[in-house]
Short mmCIF file of C-alpha atoms and ligand atoms in Angstrom, two decimals:
data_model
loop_
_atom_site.label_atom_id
_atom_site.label_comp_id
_atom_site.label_asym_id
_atom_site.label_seq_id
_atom_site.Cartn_x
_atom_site.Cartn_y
_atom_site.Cartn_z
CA UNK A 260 163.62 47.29 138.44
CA UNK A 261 163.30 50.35 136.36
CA UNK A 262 164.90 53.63 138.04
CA UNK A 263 164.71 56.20 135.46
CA UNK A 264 164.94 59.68 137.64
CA UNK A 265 161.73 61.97 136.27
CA UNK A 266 162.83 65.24 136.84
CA UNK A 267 159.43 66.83 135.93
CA UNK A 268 156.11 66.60 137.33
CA UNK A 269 154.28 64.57 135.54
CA UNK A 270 151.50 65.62 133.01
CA UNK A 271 148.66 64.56 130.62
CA UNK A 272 148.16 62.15 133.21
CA UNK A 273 144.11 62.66 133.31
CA UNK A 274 141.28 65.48 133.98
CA UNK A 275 138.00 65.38 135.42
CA UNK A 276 134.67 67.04 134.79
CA UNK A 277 133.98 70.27 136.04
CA UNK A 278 130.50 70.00 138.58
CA UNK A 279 129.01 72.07 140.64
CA UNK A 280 130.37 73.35 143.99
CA UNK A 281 129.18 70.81 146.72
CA UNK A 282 129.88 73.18 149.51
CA UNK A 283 127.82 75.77 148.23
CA UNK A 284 124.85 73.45 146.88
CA UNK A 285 125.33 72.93 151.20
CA UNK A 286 125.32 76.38 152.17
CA UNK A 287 122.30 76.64 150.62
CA UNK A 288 119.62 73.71 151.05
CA UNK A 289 116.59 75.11 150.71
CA UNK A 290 117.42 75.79 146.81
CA UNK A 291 117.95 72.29 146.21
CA UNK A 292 115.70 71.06 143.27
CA UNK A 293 115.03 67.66 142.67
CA UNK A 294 116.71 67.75 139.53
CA UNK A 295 119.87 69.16 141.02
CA UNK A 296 119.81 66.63 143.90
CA UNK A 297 119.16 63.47 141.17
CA UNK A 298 123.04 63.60 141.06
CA UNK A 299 123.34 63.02 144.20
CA UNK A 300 121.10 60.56 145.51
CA UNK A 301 122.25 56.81 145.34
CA UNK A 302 119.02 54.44 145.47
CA UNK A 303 121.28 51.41 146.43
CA UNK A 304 122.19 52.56 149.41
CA UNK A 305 120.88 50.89 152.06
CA UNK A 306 121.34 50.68 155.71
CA UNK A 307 121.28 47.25 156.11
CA UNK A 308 124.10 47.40 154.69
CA UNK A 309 126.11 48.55 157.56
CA UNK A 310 128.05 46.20 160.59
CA UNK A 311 125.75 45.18 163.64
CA UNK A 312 127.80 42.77 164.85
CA UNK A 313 129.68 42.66 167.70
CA UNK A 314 130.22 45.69 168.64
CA UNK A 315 134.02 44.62 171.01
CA UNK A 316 135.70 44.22 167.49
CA UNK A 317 137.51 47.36 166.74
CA UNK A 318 139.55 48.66 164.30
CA UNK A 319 143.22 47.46 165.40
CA UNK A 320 145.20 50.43 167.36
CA UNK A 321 149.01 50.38 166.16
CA UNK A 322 151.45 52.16 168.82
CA UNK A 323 154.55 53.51 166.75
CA UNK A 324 156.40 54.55 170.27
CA UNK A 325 155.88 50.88 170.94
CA UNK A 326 157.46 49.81 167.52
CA UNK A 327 160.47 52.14 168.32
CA UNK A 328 161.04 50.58 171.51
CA UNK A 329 163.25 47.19 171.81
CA UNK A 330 161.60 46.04 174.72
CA UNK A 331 158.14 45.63 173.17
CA UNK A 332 158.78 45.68 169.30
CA UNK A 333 158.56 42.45 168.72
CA UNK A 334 154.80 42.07 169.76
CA UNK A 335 153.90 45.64 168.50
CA UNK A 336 155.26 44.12 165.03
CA UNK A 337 153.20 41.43 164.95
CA UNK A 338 150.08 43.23 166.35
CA UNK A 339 150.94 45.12 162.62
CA UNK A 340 151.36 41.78 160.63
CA UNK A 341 148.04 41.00 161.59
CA UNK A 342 146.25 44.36 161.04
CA UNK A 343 147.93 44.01 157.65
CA UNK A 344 146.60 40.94 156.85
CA UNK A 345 142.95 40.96 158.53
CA UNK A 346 142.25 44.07 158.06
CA UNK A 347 144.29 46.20 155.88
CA UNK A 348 143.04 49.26 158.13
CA UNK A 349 144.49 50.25 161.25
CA UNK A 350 144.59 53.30 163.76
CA UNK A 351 148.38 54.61 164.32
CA UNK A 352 149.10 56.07 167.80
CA UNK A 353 152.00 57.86 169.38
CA UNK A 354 153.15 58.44 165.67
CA UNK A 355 156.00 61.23 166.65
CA UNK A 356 154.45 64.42 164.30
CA UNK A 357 154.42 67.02 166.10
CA UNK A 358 151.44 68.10 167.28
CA UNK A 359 151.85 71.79 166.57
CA UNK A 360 152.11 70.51 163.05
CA UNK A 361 149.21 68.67 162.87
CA UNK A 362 147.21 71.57 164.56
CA UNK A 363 148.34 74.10 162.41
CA UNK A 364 147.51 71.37 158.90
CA UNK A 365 144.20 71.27 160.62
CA UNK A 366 143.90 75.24 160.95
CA UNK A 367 144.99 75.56 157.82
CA UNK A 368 142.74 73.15 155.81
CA UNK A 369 139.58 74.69 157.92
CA UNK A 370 140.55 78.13 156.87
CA UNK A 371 141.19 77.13 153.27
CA UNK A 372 137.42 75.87 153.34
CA UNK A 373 136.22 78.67 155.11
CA UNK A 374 137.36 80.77 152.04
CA UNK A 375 134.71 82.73 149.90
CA UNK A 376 134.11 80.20 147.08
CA UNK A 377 136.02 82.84 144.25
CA UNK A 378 139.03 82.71 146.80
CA UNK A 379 138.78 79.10 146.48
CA UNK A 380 138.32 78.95 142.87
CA UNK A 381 142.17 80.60 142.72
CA UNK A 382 143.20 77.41 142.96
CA UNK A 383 140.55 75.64 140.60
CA UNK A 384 141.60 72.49 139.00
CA UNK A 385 142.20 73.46 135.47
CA UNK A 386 140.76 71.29 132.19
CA UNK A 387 142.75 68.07 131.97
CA UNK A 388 144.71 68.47 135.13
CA UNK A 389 144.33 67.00 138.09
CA UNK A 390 145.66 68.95 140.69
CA UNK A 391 143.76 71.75 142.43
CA UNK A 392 139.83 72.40 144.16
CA UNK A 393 137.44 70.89 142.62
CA UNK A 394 136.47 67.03 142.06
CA UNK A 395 138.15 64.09 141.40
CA UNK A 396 137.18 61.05 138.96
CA UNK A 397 134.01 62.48 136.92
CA UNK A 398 133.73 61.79 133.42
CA UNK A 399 130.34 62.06 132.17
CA UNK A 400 126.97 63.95 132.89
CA UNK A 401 125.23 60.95 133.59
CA UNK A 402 127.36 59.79 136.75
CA UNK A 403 126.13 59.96 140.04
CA UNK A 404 128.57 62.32 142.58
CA UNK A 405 129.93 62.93 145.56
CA UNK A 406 128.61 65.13 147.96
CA UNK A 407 132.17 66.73 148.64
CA UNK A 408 134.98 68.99 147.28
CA UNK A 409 138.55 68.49 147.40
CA UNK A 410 141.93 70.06 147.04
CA UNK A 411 144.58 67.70 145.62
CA UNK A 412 148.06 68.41 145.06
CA UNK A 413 151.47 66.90 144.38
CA UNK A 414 153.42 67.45 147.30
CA UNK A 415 157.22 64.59 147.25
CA UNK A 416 159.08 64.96 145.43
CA UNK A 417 159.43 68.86 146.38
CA UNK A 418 160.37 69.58 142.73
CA UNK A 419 157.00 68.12 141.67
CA UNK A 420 154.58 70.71 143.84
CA UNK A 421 152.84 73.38 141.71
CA UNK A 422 152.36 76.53 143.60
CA UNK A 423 149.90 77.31 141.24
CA UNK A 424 147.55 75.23 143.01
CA UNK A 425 148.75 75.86 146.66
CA UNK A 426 146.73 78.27 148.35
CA UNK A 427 147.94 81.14 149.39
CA UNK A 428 145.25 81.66 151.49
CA UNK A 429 145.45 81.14 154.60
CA UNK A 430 149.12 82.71 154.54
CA UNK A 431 150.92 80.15 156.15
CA UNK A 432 148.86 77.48 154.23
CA UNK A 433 152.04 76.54 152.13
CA UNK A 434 154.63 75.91 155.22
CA UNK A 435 151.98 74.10 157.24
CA UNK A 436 151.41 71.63 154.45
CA UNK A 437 155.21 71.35 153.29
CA UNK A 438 155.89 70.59 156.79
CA UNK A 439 152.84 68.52 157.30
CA UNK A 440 153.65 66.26 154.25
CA UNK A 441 157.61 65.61 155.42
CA UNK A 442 156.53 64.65 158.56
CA UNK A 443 153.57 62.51 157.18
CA UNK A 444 156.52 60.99 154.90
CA UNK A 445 158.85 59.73 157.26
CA UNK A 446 155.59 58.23 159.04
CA UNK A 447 154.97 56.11 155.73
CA UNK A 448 158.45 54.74 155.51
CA UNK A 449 158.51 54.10 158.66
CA UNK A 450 155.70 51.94 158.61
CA UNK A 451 156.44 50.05 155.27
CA UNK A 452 159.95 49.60 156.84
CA UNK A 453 158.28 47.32 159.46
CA UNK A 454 155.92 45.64 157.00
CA UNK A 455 158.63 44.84 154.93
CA UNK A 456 160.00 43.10 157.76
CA UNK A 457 157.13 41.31 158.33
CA UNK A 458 156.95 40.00 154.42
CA UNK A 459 160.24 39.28 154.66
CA UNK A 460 161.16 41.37 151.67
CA UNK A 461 164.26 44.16 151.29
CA UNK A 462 163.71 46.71 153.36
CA UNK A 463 165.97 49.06 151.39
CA UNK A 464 164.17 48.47 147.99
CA UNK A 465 160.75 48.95 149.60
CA UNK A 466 161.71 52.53 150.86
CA UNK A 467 163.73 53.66 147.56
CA UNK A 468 160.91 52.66 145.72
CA UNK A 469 158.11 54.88 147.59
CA UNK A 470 159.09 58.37 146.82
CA UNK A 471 155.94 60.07 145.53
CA UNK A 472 152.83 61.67 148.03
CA UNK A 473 150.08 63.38 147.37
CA UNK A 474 147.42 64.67 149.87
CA UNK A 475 143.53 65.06 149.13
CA UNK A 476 142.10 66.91 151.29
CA UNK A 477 138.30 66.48 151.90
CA UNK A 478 135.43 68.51 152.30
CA UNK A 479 132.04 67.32 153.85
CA UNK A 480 129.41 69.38 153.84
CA UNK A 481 125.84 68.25 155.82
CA UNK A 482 123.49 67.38 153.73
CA UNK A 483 119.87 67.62 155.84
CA UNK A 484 117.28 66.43 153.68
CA UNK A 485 118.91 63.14 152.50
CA UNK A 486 122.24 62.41 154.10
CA UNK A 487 121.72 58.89 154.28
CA UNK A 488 120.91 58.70 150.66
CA UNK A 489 123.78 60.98 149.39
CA UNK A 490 127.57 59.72 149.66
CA UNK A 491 130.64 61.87 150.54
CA UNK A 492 133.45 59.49 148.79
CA UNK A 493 132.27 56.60 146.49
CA UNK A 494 133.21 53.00 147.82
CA UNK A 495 136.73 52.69 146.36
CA UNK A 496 140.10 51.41 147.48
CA UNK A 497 142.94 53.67 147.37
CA UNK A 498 145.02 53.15 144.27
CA UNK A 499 148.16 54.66 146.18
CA UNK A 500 150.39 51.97 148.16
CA UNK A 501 149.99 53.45 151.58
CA UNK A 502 147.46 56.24 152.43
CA UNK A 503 147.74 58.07 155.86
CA UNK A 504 144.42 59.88 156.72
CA UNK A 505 144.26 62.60 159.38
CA UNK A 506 140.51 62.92 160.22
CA UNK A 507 140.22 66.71 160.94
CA UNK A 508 136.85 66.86 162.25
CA UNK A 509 135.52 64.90 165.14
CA UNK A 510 132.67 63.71 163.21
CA UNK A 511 132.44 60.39 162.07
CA UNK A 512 132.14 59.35 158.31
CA UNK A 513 134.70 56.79 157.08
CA UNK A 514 133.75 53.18 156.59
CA UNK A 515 135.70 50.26 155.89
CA UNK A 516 134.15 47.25 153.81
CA UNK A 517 134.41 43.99 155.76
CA UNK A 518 133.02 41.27 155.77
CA UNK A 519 130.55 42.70 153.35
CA UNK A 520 129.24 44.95 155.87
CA UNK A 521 130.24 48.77 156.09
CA UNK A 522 132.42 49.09 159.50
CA UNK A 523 132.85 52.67 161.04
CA UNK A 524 135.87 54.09 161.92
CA UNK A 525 135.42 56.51 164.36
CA UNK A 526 137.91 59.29 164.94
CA UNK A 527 140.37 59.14 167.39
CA UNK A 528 142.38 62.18 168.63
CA UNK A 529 145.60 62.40 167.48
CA UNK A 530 145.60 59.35 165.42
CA UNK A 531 146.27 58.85 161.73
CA UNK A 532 144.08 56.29 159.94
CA UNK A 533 146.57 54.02 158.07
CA UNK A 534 145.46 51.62 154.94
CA UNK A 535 146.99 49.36 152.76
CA UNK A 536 145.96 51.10 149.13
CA UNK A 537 146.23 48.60 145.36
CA UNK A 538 149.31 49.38 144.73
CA UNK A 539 150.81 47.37 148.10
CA UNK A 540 148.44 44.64 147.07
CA UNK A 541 149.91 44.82 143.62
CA UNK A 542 153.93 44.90 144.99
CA UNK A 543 153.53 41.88 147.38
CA UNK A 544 151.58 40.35 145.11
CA UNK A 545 148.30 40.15 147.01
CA UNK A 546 149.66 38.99 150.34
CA UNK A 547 148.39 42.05 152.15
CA UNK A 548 144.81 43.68 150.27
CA UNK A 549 143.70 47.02 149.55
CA UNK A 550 140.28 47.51 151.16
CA UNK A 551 137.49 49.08 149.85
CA UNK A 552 136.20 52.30 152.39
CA UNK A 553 133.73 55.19 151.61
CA UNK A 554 132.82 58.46 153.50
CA UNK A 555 129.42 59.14 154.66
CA UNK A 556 127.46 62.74 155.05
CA UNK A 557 126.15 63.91 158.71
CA UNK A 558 122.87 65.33 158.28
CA UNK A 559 124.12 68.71 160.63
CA UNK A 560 127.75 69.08 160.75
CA UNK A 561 130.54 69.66 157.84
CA UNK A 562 133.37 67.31 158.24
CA UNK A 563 136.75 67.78 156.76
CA UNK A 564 139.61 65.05 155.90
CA UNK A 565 143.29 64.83 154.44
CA UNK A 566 144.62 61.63 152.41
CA UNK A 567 148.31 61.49 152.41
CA UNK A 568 148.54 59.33 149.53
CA UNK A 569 151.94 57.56 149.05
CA UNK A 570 153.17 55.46 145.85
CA UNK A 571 156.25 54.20 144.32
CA UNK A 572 157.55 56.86 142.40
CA UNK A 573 156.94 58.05 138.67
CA UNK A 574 159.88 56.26 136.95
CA UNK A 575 159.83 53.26 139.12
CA UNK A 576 157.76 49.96 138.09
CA UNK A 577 154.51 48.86 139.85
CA UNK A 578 154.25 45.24 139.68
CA UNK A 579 154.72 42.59 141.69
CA UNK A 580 157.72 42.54 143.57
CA UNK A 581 160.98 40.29 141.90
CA UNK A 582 161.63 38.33 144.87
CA UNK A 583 158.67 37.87 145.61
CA UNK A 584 157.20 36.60 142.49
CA UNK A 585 161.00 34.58 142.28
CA UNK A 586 159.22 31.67 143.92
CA UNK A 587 155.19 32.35 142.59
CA UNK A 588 153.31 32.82 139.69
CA UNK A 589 152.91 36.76 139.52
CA UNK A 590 148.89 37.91 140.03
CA UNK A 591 149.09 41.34 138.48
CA UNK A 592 150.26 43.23 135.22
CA UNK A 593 153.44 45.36 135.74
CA UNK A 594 152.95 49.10 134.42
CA UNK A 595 155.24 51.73 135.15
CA UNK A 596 153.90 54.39 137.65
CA UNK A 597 152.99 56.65 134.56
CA UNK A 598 151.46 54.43 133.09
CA UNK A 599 149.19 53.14 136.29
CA UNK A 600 148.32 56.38 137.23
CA UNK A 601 146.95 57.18 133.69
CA UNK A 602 144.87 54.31 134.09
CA UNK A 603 143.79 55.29 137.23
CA UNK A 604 142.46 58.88 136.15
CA UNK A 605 140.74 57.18 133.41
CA UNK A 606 138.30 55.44 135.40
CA UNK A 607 135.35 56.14 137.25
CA UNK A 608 136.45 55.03 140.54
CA UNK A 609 134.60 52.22 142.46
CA UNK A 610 135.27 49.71 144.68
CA UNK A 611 138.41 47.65 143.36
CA UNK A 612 138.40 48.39 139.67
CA UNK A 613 141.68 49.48 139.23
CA UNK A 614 142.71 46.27 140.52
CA UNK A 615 140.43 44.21 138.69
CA UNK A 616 141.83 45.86 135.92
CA UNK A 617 145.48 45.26 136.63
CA UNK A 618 145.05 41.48 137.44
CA UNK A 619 146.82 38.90 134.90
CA UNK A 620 144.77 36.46 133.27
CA UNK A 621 144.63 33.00 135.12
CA UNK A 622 146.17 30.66 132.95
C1 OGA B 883 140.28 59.26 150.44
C2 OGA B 883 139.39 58.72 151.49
C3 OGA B 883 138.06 59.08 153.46
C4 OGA B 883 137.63 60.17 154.36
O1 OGA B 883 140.49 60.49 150.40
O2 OGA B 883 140.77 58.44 149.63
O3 OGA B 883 139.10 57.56 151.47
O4 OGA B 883 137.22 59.85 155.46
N1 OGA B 883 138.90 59.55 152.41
O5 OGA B 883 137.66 61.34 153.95
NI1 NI B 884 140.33 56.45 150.12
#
């Protein structure tokens, strides 16, 4: 495995398209033209599309106090193996951040928001760049968007953040979110510690190797007229290997793709939505799936988000793991991290494409 130390924050990695302001095309509905709102509005979607099955099946609930504790970590483990492998989604409970931390990220992200849009715009994505307000994955005029805005930013290794996109507005925006994304970190290891047990597969290795995080932090805004023909966050999967999502807002939004149907996920206090993003898939070489989820708009109430988005670092490989693919015929390409995430920022995201993209041949 490659372990070239990158010392520098990566750059040149990809851009995206510069669009209009979501939040205040939202503030603002009655001056919503046809023509502006034809970049909005998805045809296909379709609300038979959504899960009315039975309604007892739930999203699995993950205990972390229950994984720390000897007397019931066997069972907790294997409630994990199977969320892992049937559904790739799961809800983690008594996950040990502090709650004044998570209350303060929360504060802090609603007060960013809350910002006059120039105050915002301090911390505009620039042309090529990805980090920063603005919007993620467009690349031409014709593409259909997202009814949301979002602030993404580098934040592990510490030498990688640029304060140049950190607000510094609301003033203790920076702490709360360095201190937000170190606890958020040791959650993630944590967690792949006890999947790797579960696969079998070198602990040690799986931890050394997951070193970057960034956070995307989500805006919402209602969308009266035609919410249920406008999406917040395009079906994708996450390209990261492990994504941690704090749902900020009680409002419900995020849906998970199974069994062809579009399952809710409704927020649960205190929890952190955990899922299994491509590049796990790609590392244990497809035995646990990245699953494809999108965000939904309420018609009356704003609804905010934040991704913790954790990968193998820049300088390591992502590819299927050696000892795993020791005994199988690899499924996917092996790029290093630069190189993935390149491709990544080169797409226009939907649904699996990234891993579509990344699968070998079959010989
Ligand atoms: C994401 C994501 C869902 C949400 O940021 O990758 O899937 O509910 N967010 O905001
Ligand atoms: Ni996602």
């Amino acid at each position: 495995m490659e372990t070239t130390e990158i010392k520098e924050r990566p750059r040149g990695l990809g851009g995206s398209m510069k669009t209009r302001n979501v939040q205040a095309l939202g503030a603002d509905q009655k001056k919503l033209t046809d023509e502006i709102m034809e970049r909005y509005i998805r045809p296909e979607m379709n609300s038979d599309d959504m899960f009315s099955g039975d309604s007892s099946e739930e999203i699995p609930v993950i205990d972390m106090s229950r994984l720390m504790d000897e007397m019931s970590r066997e069972e907790e483990a294997s409630k994990l193996k199977h969320a892992c492998e049937e559904w790739g989604f799961f809800q983690l409970v008594n996950h040990r951040v502090p709650e004044k931390v998570i209350e303060e990220m929360k504060d802090n992200i609603k007060g960013f928001f809350g910002l006059p849009l120039e105050k915002k715009e301090e911390v505009a994505q620039l042309p090529g760049d990805l980090e920063g307000y603005g919007q993620a994955f467009v690349h031409s005029e014709e593409q259909k968007l997202d009814w949301a805005d979002m602030l993404y930013l580098f934040t592990q290794p510490p030498h990688f953040r640029n304060f140049k996109h950190w607000p510094a507005q609301p003033p203790s925006f920076r702490d709360s979110l360095e201190s937000y994304s170190s606890e958020l970190q040791k959650v993630a290891h944590c967690i792949l510690d006890f999947m790797a047990i579960n696969l079998g597969i070198n602990r040690e290795k799986i931890s050394e190797l997951f070193g970057s995080q960034t956070v995307r932090m989500n805006y919402y805004p209602p969308c009266t007229n035609a919410h249920d023909k406008v999406v917040g966050l395009t079906p994708h999967s996450d390209a990261c290997g492990l994504t941690l999502l704090l749902q900020v807002s009680p409002v419900a939004g995020l849906q998970i793709k199974r069994n062809g149907k579009w399952f809710p996920v409704m927020p649960l206090p205190d929890a952190l939505v955990v899922n299994i993003g491509d590049a796990l898939e790609i590392l244990t070489n497809g035995r646990y799936k990245s699953i494809e989820h999108r965000a939904v708009i309420n018609a009356k109430e704003e609804r905010m988000s934040i991704a913790a988005l954790h990968s193998p670092s820049f300088g390591k490989t992502v590819g299927p793991l050696a000892e795993i693919v020791d005994k199988e015929m690899p499924l996917f390409k092996s790029l290093s991290m630069q190189e993935y995430a390149k491709l990544l920022f080169s797409l226009k995201i939907y649904g699996k494409n990234l891993i579509e993209l990344m699968k070998l041949d079959p010989r």
